[in-house]
mmCIF file of C-alpha atoms and ligand atoms in Angstrom:
data_model
loop_
_atom_site.group_PDB
_atom_site.id
_atom_site.type_symbol
_atom_site.label_atom_id
_atom_site.label_comp_id
_atom_site.label_asym_id
_atom_site.label_seq_id
_atom_site.Cartn_x
_atom_site.Cartn_y
_atom_site.Cartn_z
ATOM 1 C CA UNK A 1 113.477 -5.579 -32.718
ATOM 2 C CA UNK A 2 113.250 -1.964 -31.474
ATOM 3 C CA UNK A 3 115.491 -0.720 -28.653
ATOM 4 C CA UNK A 4 113.791 -0.997 -25.251
ATOM 5 C CA UNK A 5 112.164 2.132 -23.833
ATOM 6 C CA UNK A 6 112.823 2.824 -20.162
ATOM 7 C CA UNK A 7 109.601 3.442 -18.215
ATOM 8 C CA UNK A 8 109.942 4.703 -14.632
ATOM 9 C CA UNK A 9 107.055 4.124 -12.234
ATOM 10 C CA UNK A 10 106.942 5.524 -8.691
ATOM 11 C CA UNK A 11 104.783 3.897 -6.031
ATOM 12 C CA UNK A 12 105.490 0.649 -7.845
ATOM 13 C CA UNK A 13 104.585 -1.551 -4.860
ATOM 14 C CA UNK A 14 101.233 0.177 -4.331
ATOM 15 C CA UNK A 15 97.788 -0.875 -5.485
ATOM 16 C CA UNK A 16 97.778 1.049 -8.768
ATOM 17 C CA UNK A 17 101.324 -0.132 -9.424
ATOM 18 C CA UNK A 18 100.199 -3.726 -9.041
ATOM 19 C CA UNK A 19 97.616 -3.338 -11.805
ATOM 20 C CA UNK A 20 99.712 -1.034 -13.951
ATOM 21 C CA UNK A 21 103.022 -2.862 -14.199
ATOM 22 C CA UNK A 22 101.711 -6.036 -15.805
ATOM 23 C CA UNK A 23 99.951 -3.956 -18.405
ATOM 24 C CA UNK A 24 103.092 -1.986 -19.250
ATOM 25 C CA UNK A 25 105.223 -5.142 -19.365
ATOM 26 C CA UNK A 26 102.717 -6.930 -21.607
ATOM 27 C CA UNK A 27 102.906 -4.174 -24.224
ATOM 28 C CA UNK A 28 99.673 -2.347 -23.493
ATOM 29 C CA UNK A 29 101.368 0.980 -22.755
ATOM 30 C CA UNK A 30 103.651 1.465 -25.726
ATOM 31 C CA UNK A 31 102.469 -1.201 -28.145
ATOM 32 C CA UNK A 32 102.912 -4.895 -28.920
ATOM 33 C CA UNK A 33 106.266 -4.437 -30.693
ATOM 34 C CA UNK A 34 107.938 -2.102 -28.198
ATOM 35 C CA UNK A 35 110.261 -3.746 -25.620
ATOM 36 C CA UNK A 36 110.420 -2.004 -22.246
ATOM 37 C CA UNK A 37 112.694 -1.770 -19.232
ATOM 38 C CA UNK A 38 110.798 -1.075 -16.007
ATOM 39 C CA UNK A 39 112.448 1.211 -13.478
ATOM 40 C CA UNK A 40 110.456 0.732 -10.286
ATOM 41 C CA UNK A 41 110.806 3.426 -7.665
ATOM 42 C CA UNK A 42 109.665 2.990 -4.077
ATOM 43 C CA UNK A 43 110.466 4.307 -0.643
ATOM 44 C CA UNK A 44 112.738 2.217 1.588
ATOM 45 C CA UNK A 45 109.972 0.631 3.758
ATOM 46 C CA UNK A 46 108.216 -0.692 0.638
ATOM 47 C CA UNK A 47 111.282 -2.280 -0.959
ATOM 48 C CA UNK A 48 110.429 -5.714 0.457
ATOM 49 C CA UNK A 49 106.952 -5.606 -1.082
ATOM 50 C CA UNK A 50 108.511 -4.403 -4.316
ATOM 51 C CA UNK A 51 110.712 -7.504 -4.329
ATOM 52 C CA UNK A 52 107.537 -9.595 -4.457
ATOM 53 C CA UNK A 53 106.171 -7.511 -7.346
ATOM 54 C CA UNK A 54 109.438 -8.012 -9.233
ATOM 55 C CA UNK A 55 109.222 -11.782 -8.700
ATOM 56 C CA UNK A 56 105.693 -11.794 -10.110
ATOM 57 C CA UNK A 57 106.751 -9.752 -13.129
ATOM 58 C CA UNK A 58 109.585 -12.209 -13.743
ATOM 59 C CA UNK A 59 107.131 -15.091 -13.421
ATOM 60 C CA UNK A 60 104.951 -13.670 -16.179
ATOM 61 C CA UNK A 61 107.838 -14.227 -18.639
ATOM 62 C CA UNK A 62 106.676 -11.248 -20.707
ATOM 63 C CA UNK A 63 108.476 -11.327 -24.078
ATOM 64 C CA UNK A 64 108.659 -7.506 -24.196
ATOM 65 C CA UNK A 65 110.089 -7.023 -20.711
ATOM 66 C CA UNK A 66 113.846 -6.608 -21.153
ATOM 67 C CA UNK A 67 114.820 -5.556 -17.645
ATOM 68 C CA UNK A 68 113.557 -4.524 -14.205
ATOM 69 C CA UNK A 69 115.353 -2.027 -11.972
ATOM 70 C CA UNK A 70 113.799 -1.867 -8.474
ATOM 71 C CA UNK A 71 115.225 1.057 -6.533
ATOM 72 C CA UNK A 72 114.646 3.695 -3.894
ATOM 73 C CA UNK A 73 117.284 5.941 -5.462
ATOM 74 C CA UNK A 74 115.687 8.594 -7.649
ATOM 75 C CA UNK A 75 118.752 9.096 -9.838
ATOM 76 C CA UNK A 76 118.883 5.402 -10.652
ATOM 77 C CA UNK A 77 115.114 5.253 -10.975
ATOM 78 C CA UNK A 78 114.765 7.967 -13.594
ATOM 79 C CA UNK A 79 117.987 7.152 -15.447
ATOM 80 C CA UNK A 80 117.336 7.034 -19.232
ATOM 81 C CA UNK A 81 113.550 7.106 -18.716
ATOM 82 C CA UNK A 82 111.446 8.205 -21.679
ATOM 83 C CA UNK A 83 108.238 7.927 -19.672
ATOM 84 C CA UNK A 84 107.849 8.633 -15.960
ATOM 85 C CA UNK A 85 104.580 7.618 -14.360
ATOM 86 C CA UNK A 86 104.480 9.299 -10.964
ATOM 87 C CA UNK A 87 101.972 7.242 -9.032
ATOM 88 C CA UNK A 88 103.430 7.156 -5.518
ATOM 89 C CA UNK A 89 102.360 9.731 -2.994
ATOM 90 C CA UNK A 90 101.340 9.932 0.625
ATOM 91 C CA UNK A 91 97.595 9.463 1.192
ATOM 92 C CA UNK A 92 95.603 11.976 3.183
ATOM 93 C CA UNK A 93 95.143 10.768 6.749
ATOM 94 C CA UNK A 94 92.406 11.624 9.241
ATOM 95 C CA UNK A 95 92.830 15.135 10.585
ATOM 96 C CA UNK A 96 95.224 16.171 7.827
ATOM 97 C CA UNK A 97 94.411 19.455 6.108
ATOM 98 C CA UNK A 98 94.732 19.767 2.331
ATOM 99 C CA UNK A 99 97.568 22.225 2.902
ATOM 100 C CA UNK A 100 99.471 19.614 4.974
ATOM 101 C CA UNK A 101 98.999 16.993 2.263
ATOM 102 C CA UNK A 102 100.150 19.444 -0.395
ATOM 103 C CA UNK A 103 103.227 20.266 1.660
ATOM 104 C CA UNK A 104 104.192 16.609 2.301
ATOM 105 C CA UNK A 105 103.633 15.487 -1.267
ATOM 106 C CA UNK A 106 105.086 18.693 -2.617
ATOM 107 C CA UNK A 107 108.481 17.802 -1.202
ATOM 108 C CA UNK A 108 108.326 14.397 -2.931
ATOM 109 C CA UNK A 109 107.589 16.007 -6.290
ATOM 110 C CA UNK A 110 110.299 18.638 -5.873
ATOM 111 C CA UNK A 111 112.990 15.977 -5.662
ATOM 112 C CA UNK A 112 111.393 13.836 -8.349
ATOM 113 C CA UNK A 113 111.266 16.823 -10.735
ATOM 114 C CA UNK A 114 114.950 17.527 -10.115
ATOM 115 C CA UNK A 115 115.914 13.860 -10.578
ATOM 116 C CA UNK A 116 113.924 13.673 -13.825
ATOM 117 C CA UNK A 117 115.739 16.706 -15.201
ATOM 118 C CA UNK A 118 119.137 15.324 -14.240
ATOM 119 C CA UNK A 119 118.736 11.694 -15.290
ATOM 120 C CA UNK A 120 115.923 11.076 -17.736
ATOM 121 C CA UNK A 121 116.220 10.675 -21.515
ATOM 122 C CA UNK A 122 115.933 13.840 -23.600
ATOM 123 C CA UNK A 123 112.443 12.790 -24.786
ATOM 124 C CA UNK A 124 111.101 12.272 -21.244
ATOM 125 C CA UNK A 125 107.364 12.698 -20.758
ATOM 126 C CA UNK A 126 105.838 12.576 -17.292
ATOM 127 C CA UNK A 127 102.311 11.639 -16.255
ATOM 128 C CA UNK A 128 101.402 12.402 -12.645
ATOM 129 C CA UNK A 129 98.756 10.161 -11.086
ATOM 130 C CA UNK A 130 99.542 10.591 -7.360
ATOM 131 C CA UNK A 131 97.228 13.116 -5.738
ATOM 132 C CA UNK A 132 96.760 16.027 -5.712
ATOM 133 C CA UNK A 133 97.974 15.220 -9.212
ATOM 134 C CA UNK A 134 97.597 18.607 -10.933
ATOM 135 C CA UNK A 135 99.540 20.469 -8.271
ATOM 136 C CA UNK A 136 102.083 17.658 -7.812
ATOM 137 C CA UNK A 137 102.684 17.908 -11.554
ATOM 138 C CA UNK A 138 103.038 21.692 -11.282
ATOM 139 C CA UNK A 139 105.693 21.248 -8.588
ATOM 140 C CA UNK A 140 107.667 18.597 -10.506
ATOM 141 C CA UNK A 141 107.512 20.662 -13.724
ATOM 142 C CA UNK A 142 108.763 23.788 -11.977
ATOM 143 C CA UNK A 143 111.659 21.845 -10.483
ATOM 144 C CA UNK A 144 112.770 20.621 -13.903
ATOM 145 C CA UNK A 145 113.012 23.878 -15.880
ATOM 146 C CA UNK A 146 115.098 22.298 -18.669
ATOM 147 C CA UNK A 147 112.340 19.810 -19.539
ATOM 148 C CA UNK A 148 109.886 21.490 -21.936
ATOM 149 C CA UNK A 149 106.566 22.360 -20.301
ATOM 150 C CA UNK A 150 104.580 20.418 -22.895
ATOM 151 C CA UNK A 151 106.011 17.152 -21.520
ATOM 152 C CA UNK A 152 104.113 17.267 -18.209
ATOM 153 C CA UNK A 153 100.692 15.739 -17.699
ATOM 154 C CA UNK A 154 98.261 15.151 -14.823
ATOM 155 C CA UNK A 155 95.731 12.354 -15.063
ATOM 156 C CA UNK A 156 92.034 13.174 -15.472
ATOM 157 C CA UNK A 157 91.300 10.318 -17.875
ATOM 158 C CA UNK A 158 89.735 8.198 -15.140
ATOM 159 C CA UNK A 159 87.185 10.956 -14.587
ATOM 160 C CA UNK A 160 86.521 11.090 -18.326
ATOM 161 C CA UNK A 161 86.024 7.321 -18.497
ATOM 162 C CA UNK A 162 83.694 7.451 -15.503
ATOM 163 C CA UNK A 163 81.693 10.264 -17.107
ATOM 164 C CA UNK A 164 81.408 8.489 -20.457
ATOM 165 C CA UNK A 165 80.109 5.364 -18.770
ATOM 166 C CA UNK A 166 77.465 7.313 -16.854
ATOM 167 C CA UNK A 167 76.203 8.898 -20.089
ATOM 168 C CA UNK A 168 76.199 5.524 -21.857
ATOM 169 C CA UNK A 169 74.278 3.848 -19.016
ATOM 170 C CA UNK A 170 71.685 6.616 -18.930
ATOM 171 C CA UNK A 171 71.216 6.666 -22.712
ATOM 172 C CA UNK A 172 71.242 2.846 -22.941
ATOM 173 C CA UNK A 173 74.039 2.831 -25.523
ATOM 174 C CA UNK A 174 77.476 1.301 -25.797
ATOM 175 C CA UNK A 175 80.216 3.362 -24.131
ATOM 176 C CA UNK A 176 81.997 3.669 -27.505
ATOM 177 C CA UNK A 177 79.029 5.741 -28.742
ATOM 178 C CA UNK A 178 79.935 8.496 -26.269
ATOM 179 C CA UNK A 179 82.537 10.942 -27.553
ATOM 180 C CA UNK A 180 83.852 14.465 -27.052
ATOM 181 C CA UNK A 181 83.450 14.365 -23.296
ATOM 182 C CA UNK A 182 86.206 16.302 -21.588
ATOM 183 C CA UNK A 183 87.023 16.928 -17.962
ATOM 184 C CA UNK A 184 87.960 20.515 -17.213
ATOM 185 C CA UNK A 185 90.233 21.647 -14.403
ATOM 186 C CA UNK A 186 91.423 19.848 -11.315
ATOM 187 C CA UNK A 187 91.300 16.113 -10.578
ATOM 188 C CA UNK A 188 89.266 16.774 -7.439
ATOM 189 C CA UNK A 189 85.636 17.189 -6.550
ATOM 190 C CA UNK A 190 85.590 20.535 -8.409
ATOM 191 C CA UNK A 191 86.342 18.892 -11.772
ATOM 192 C CA UNK A 192 83.838 19.708 -14.489
ATOM 193 C CA UNK A 193 82.726 17.022 -16.965
ATOM 194 C CA UNK A 194 81.467 19.325 -19.731
ATOM 195 C CA UNK A 195 78.522 17.392 -21.135
ATOM 196 C CA UNK A 196 77.444 20.259 -23.406
ATOM 197 C CA UNK A 197 80.076 19.299 -25.991
ATOM 198 C CA UNK A 198 79.667 15.524 -25.580
ATOM 199 C CA UNK A 199 78.054 13.464 -28.315
ATOM 200 C CA UNK A 200 76.083 10.226 -28.096
ATOM 201 C CA UNK A 201 75.832 8.291 -31.329
ATOM 202 C CA UNK A 202 76.943 11.418 -33.203
ATOM 203 C CA UNK A 203 74.210 13.664 -31.726
ATOM 204 C CA UNK A 204 74.590 16.276 -28.990
ATOM 205 C CA UNK A 205 74.326 14.470 -25.637
ATOM 206 C CA UNK A 206 71.805 17.090 -24.514
ATOM 207 C CA UNK A 207 69.528 16.109 -27.435
ATOM 208 C CA UNK A 208 69.694 12.441 -26.416
ATOM 209 C CA UNK A 209 69.435 12.866 -22.650
ATOM 210 C CA UNK A 210 67.223 15.913 -22.378
ATOM 211 C CA UNK A 211 66.578 16.071 -18.622
ATOM 212 C CA UNK A 212 68.713 18.978 -17.535
ATOM 213 C CA UNK A 213 68.158 18.193 -13.862
ATOM 214 C CA UNK A 214 69.716 14.743 -14.320
ATOM 215 C CA UNK A 215 73.029 16.258 -15.462
ATOM 216 C CA UNK A 216 73.178 18.703 -12.586
ATOM 217 C CA UNK A 217 71.757 16.561 -9.782
ATOM 218 C CA UNK A 218 73.055 13.115 -10.712
ATOM 219 C CA UNK A 219 75.638 13.050 -13.491
ATOM 220 C CA UNK A 220 78.077 15.693 -12.231
ATOM 221 C CA UNK A 221 77.935 14.617 -8.541
ATOM 222 C CA UNK A 222 78.283 10.918 -9.507
ATOM 223 C CA UNK A 223 81.419 11.609 -11.546
ATOM 224 C CA UNK A 224 82.858 13.985 -8.953
ATOM 225 C CA UNK A 225 82.222 11.572 -6.064
ATOM 226 C CA UNK A 226 82.970 8.287 -7.837
ATOM 227 C CA UNK A 227 86.336 7.827 -6.115
ATOM 228 C CA UNK A 228 84.693 8.156 -2.684
ATOM 229 C CA UNK A 229 81.904 5.738 -3.693
ATOM 230 C CA UNK A 230 84.498 3.126 -4.666
ATOM 231 C CA UNK A 231 86.334 3.511 -1.358
ATOM 232 C CA UNK A 232 83.010 3.078 0.470
ATOM 233 C CA UNK A 233 82.131 -0.080 -1.461
ATOM 234 C CA UNK A 234 85.539 -1.717 -1.762
ATOM 235 C CA UNK A 235 87.249 -0.453 1.354
ATOM 236 C CA UNK A 236 90.115 0.555 -0.929
ATOM 237 C CA UNK A 237 90.515 3.272 -3.520
ATOM 238 C CA UNK A 238 90.180 2.674 -7.251
ATOM 239 C CA UNK A 239 93.265 0.902 -8.548
ATOM 240 C CA UNK A 240 92.496 -1.216 -11.623
ATOM 241 C CA UNK A 241 90.462 1.586 -13.204
ATOM 242 C CA UNK A 242 93.165 4.131 -12.329
ATOM 243 C CA UNK A 243 95.880 1.943 -13.879
ATOM 244 C CA UNK A 244 93.664 1.497 -16.928
ATOM 245 C CA UNK A 245 93.247 5.262 -17.214
ATOM 246 C CA UNK A 246 97.027 5.760 -17.071
ATOM 247 C CA UNK A 247 97.422 3.321 -19.963
ATOM 248 C CA UNK A 248 94.623 5.118 -21.852
ATOM 249 C CA UNK A 249 96.238 8.520 -21.239
ATOM 250 C CA UNK A 250 99.571 7.514 -22.720
ATOM 251 C CA UNK A 251 97.798 5.947 -25.719
ATOM 252 C CA UNK A 252 95.794 9.156 -26.178
ATOM 253 C CA UNK A 253 98.997 11.229 -26.092
ATOM 254 C CA UNK A 254 101.040 9.133 -28.524
ATOM 255 C CA UNK A 255 98.330 8.281 -31.058
ATOM 256 C CA UNK A 256 96.448 10.750 -33.274
ATOM 257 C CA UNK A 257 92.999 11.559 -31.887
ATOM 258 C CA UNK A 258 89.991 10.597 -34.014
ATOM 259 C CA UNK A 259 88.394 13.535 -35.842
ATOM 260 C CA UNK A 260 85.124 13.192 -33.898
ATOM 261 C CA UNK A 261 86.683 12.868 -30.448
ATOM 262 C CA UNK A 262 88.818 14.546 -27.771
ATOM 263 C CA UNK A 263 90.431 13.345 -24.573
ATOM 264 C CA UNK A 264 91.166 14.835 -21.174
ATOM 265 C CA UNK A 265 94.506 15.406 -19.538
ATOM 266 C CA UNK A 266 95.935 18.111 -17.310
ATOM 267 C CA UNK A 267 98.524 20.170 -19.203
ATOM 268 C CA UNK A 268 100.397 23.396 -18.559
ATOM 269 C CA UNK A 269 97.837 26.073 -19.438
ATOM 270 C CA UNK A 270 98.904 28.782 -21.835
ATOM 271 C CA UNK A 271 95.860 30.808 -20.902
ATOM 272 C CA UNK A 272 93.349 28.969 -23.114
ATOM 273 C CA UNK A 273 89.748 29.848 -22.217
ATOM 274 C CA UNK A 274 91.015 32.552 -19.849
ATOM 275 C CA UNK A 275 92.621 30.104 -17.411
ATOM 276 C CA UNK A 276 95.671 31.333 -15.464
ATOM 277 C CA UNK A 277 98.758 30.460 -17.548
ATOM 278 C CA UNK A 278 101.116 27.989 -15.911
ATOM 279 C CA UNK A 279 98.480 26.039 -13.976
ATOM 280 C CA UNK A 280 98.195 22.329 -14.752
ATOM 281 C CA UNK A 281 94.614 22.388 -16.006
ATOM 282 C CA UNK A 282 92.642 19.618 -17.709
ATOM 283 C CA UNK A 283 91.158 20.598 -21.074
ATOM 284 C CA UNK A 284 89.599 18.918 -24.113
ATOM 285 C CA UNK A 285 92.729 17.858 -25.998
ATOM 286 C CA UNK A 286 93.632 16.482 -29.388
ATOM 287 C CA UNK A 287 96.901 14.796 -30.308
ATOM 288 C CA UNK A 288 98.458 14.572 -33.762
ATOM 289 C CA UNK A 289 100.604 11.704 -32.462
ATOM 290 C CA UNK A 290 103.426 14.079 -31.496
ATOM 291 C CA UNK A 291 102.030 17.319 -30.154
ATOM 292 C CA UNK A 292 98.924 18.055 -28.136
ATOM 293 C CA UNK A 293 96.608 20.989 -28.641
ATOM 294 C CA UNK A 294 93.691 22.339 -26.670
ATOM 295 C CA UNK A 295 90.471 22.303 -28.694
ATOM 296 C CA UNK A 296 89.837 25.979 -29.334
ATOM 297 C CA UNK A 297 86.693 27.911 -30.130
ATOM 298 C CA UNK A 298 84.205 25.933 -28.046
ATOM 299 C CA UNK A 299 81.095 27.784 -27.069
ATOM 300 C CA UNK A 300 81.196 27.976 -23.267
ATOM 301 C CA UNK A 301 77.795 28.776 -21.771
ATOM 302 C CA UNK A 302 77.257 30.576 -18.489
ATOM 303 C CA UNK A 303 76.916 27.367 -16.443
ATOM 304 C CA UNK A 304 80.121 25.893 -17.886
ATOM 305 C CA UNK A 305 81.955 29.186 -17.453
ATOM 306 C CA UNK A 306 81.116 29.202 -13.769
ATOM 307 C CA UNK A 307 82.280 25.579 -13.390
ATOM 308 C CA UNK A 308 85.561 26.020 -15.240
ATOM 309 C CA UNK A 309 86.328 29.074 -13.130
ATOM 310 C CA UNK A 310 85.472 27.296 -9.853
ATOM 311 C CA UNK A 311 87.946 24.515 -10.550
ATOM 312 C CA UNK A 312 90.549 27.049 -11.726
ATOM 313 C CA UNK A 313 90.130 28.929 -8.428
ATOM 314 C CA UNK A 314 90.897 25.738 -6.520
ATOM 315 C CA UNK A 315 94.047 25.139 -8.580
ATOM 316 C CA UNK A 316 95.197 28.738 -8.058
ATOM 317 C CA UNK A 317 94.672 28.320 -4.341
ATOM 318 C CA UNK A 318 96.682 25.065 -4.333
ATOM 319 C CA UNK A 319 99.440 26.843 -6.262
ATOM 320 C CA UNK A 320 99.557 29.591 -3.638
ATOM 321 C CA UNK A 321 99.827 26.969 -0.875
ATOM 322 C CA UNK A 322 102.934 25.439 -2.499
ATOM 323 C CA UNK A 323 104.508 28.648 -3.798
ATOM 324 C CA UNK A 324 107.704 28.003 -1.796
ATOM 325 C CA UNK A 325 108.229 24.745 -3.736
ATOM 326 C CA UNK A 326 107.930 26.230 -7.230
HETATM 327 P P1 NAX B 401 98.984 2.971 -2.448
HETATM 328 O O1 NAX B 401 99.035 3.610 -1.098
HETATM 329 O O2 NAX B 401 98.482 1.586 -2.595
HETATM 330 O O3 NAX B 401 100.433 3.018 -3.086
HETATM 331 C C1 NAX B 401 101.227 4.151 -3.081
HETATM 332 C C2 NAX B 401 102.652 3.681 -3.113
HETATM 333 O O4 NAX B 401 103.474 4.828 -3.257
HETATM 334 C C3 NAX B 401 103.088 2.955 -1.859
HETATM 335 O O5 NAX B 401 103.655 1.708 -2.198
HETATM 336 C C4 NAX B 401 104.140 3.885 -1.257
HETATM 337 O O6 NAX B 401 105.186 3.187 -0.603
HETATM 338 C C5 NAX B 401 104.622 4.610 -2.500
HETATM 339 N N1 NAX B 401 105.259 5.902 -2.244
HETATM 340 C C6 NAX B 401 104.958 6.807 -1.296
HETATM 341 N N2 NAX B 401 105.810 7.836 -1.360
HETATM 342 C C7 NAX B 401 106.665 7.569 -2.358
HETATM 343 C C8 NAX B 401 107.797 8.235 -2.881
HETATM 344 N N3 NAX B 401 108.222 9.378 -2.355
HETATM 345 N N4 NAX B 401 108.441 7.676 -3.912
HETATM 346 C C9 NAX B 401 108.062 6.491 -4.429
HETATM 347 N N5 NAX B 401 107.003 5.799 -3.956
HETATM 348 C C10 NAX B 401 106.316 6.337 -2.936
HETATM 349 O O7 NAX B 401 98.167 3.994 -3.339
HETATM 350 P P2 NAX B 401 97.484 3.766 -4.779
HETATM 351 O O8 NAX B 401 96.112 3.269 -4.576
HETATM 352 O O9 NAX B 401 98.417 2.995 -5.639
HETATM 353 O O10 NAX B 401 97.354 5.271 -5.277
HETATM 354 C C11 NAX B 401 98.477 6.030 -5.609
HETATM 355 C C12 NAX B 401 98.091 7.483 -5.841
HETATM 356 O O11 NAX B 401 97.181 7.590 -6.924
HETATM 357 C C13 NAX B 401 97.391 8.147 -4.655
HETATM 358 O O12 NAX B 401 97.941 9.438 -4.468
HETATM 359 C C14 NAX B 401 95.962 8.279 -5.118
HETATM 360 O O13 NAX B 401 95.298 9.358 -4.493
HETATM 361 C C15 NAX B 401 96.178 8.521 -6.589
HETATM 362 N N6 NAX B 401 95.030 8.332 -7.471
HETATM 363 C C16 NAX B 401 94.903 9.166 -8.520
HETATM 364 C C17 NAX B 401 93.883 9.039 -9.446
HETATM 365 C C18 NAX B 401 93.773 9.975 -10.598
HETATM 366 O O14 NAX B 401 92.788 9.860 -11.330
HETATM 367 N N7 NAX B 401 94.677 10.915 -10.833
HETATM 368 C C19 NAX B 401 92.844 8.007 -9.287
HETATM 369 C C20 NAX B 401 93.266 6.862 -8.399
HETATM 370 C C21 NAX B 401 94.076 7.256 -7.200
HETATM 371 O O15 NAX B 401 93.196 7.741 -6.215
#
């Protein structure tokens, strides 16, 4: 039996946490032969709810779950963690400006970054889900300078999954036939699902779905506004699909990517495709099972160029708003 891996999850008593934890504990995050210890981090007022979550996890009697540490102490929470899934953050409330939200959440990610650096295992990798996830990730990364920059990720996989499904529905094919569809930029309404490189059944998506207006007038807005549509329908934001995307992201990072595919995740840009270095920017990525690389040499047309710059501009602006936290 392998040694257990410590997985820290913030916002563990929240909606995404509720869907995510059972999947981690059942072996869906790190594999069916990898025991885990869950380190569940919450704020003080949510500790009672977290107690209930812990009881449910215990009641599942998961064979791979070797321990649960519920805590509101960041040092204890990130102790020995090899994966940190930063889900918890404060939601935007009516009348709150984006700058206010960035400031409030920024402070959370400053202390979490510091606690990760001080307490986590030397192989720590961090995936930020809590919004605004790219800039929260930027803040945490900059507050943990000893943790290599290629260990920080912001989640855009949910957007990729949403985009793939829209293409599959339109083309009348199985979702597994859609490949090479990457989200560029920020996990926000400026994100760009670059359909020009996507394939459907091995052919260029644009040769299968040929109506250009559909991509611009329906596909892109549907993907960009999907989160809002779910809130409108469900009265709550996406949780099961977000938890699923977090599981998918970790699998994408730790397993080699198929030759005919890519995946999306926000990483620390090194200036690929002319994007400002240091921003957490989502690109088409491949993994060799250890290291990630941005797919280079893609032909970016004028439309895509404009889109990838628009979302970069938003990220640069967010960075400026939190410059005192970096
Ligand atoms: P909930 O409000 O249900 O849960 C959030 C939890 O975080 C709460 O239990 C709260 O007590 C906890 N929390 C707040 N501050 C904390 C802190 N400093 N330390 C530890 N825990 C803290 O939200 P939920 O629906 O679970 O969503 C969580 C986050 O995911 C939100 O920021 C949301 O915007 C974001 N999302 C990101 C997505 C992505 O694709 N990147 C998609 C889904 C989701 O919208």
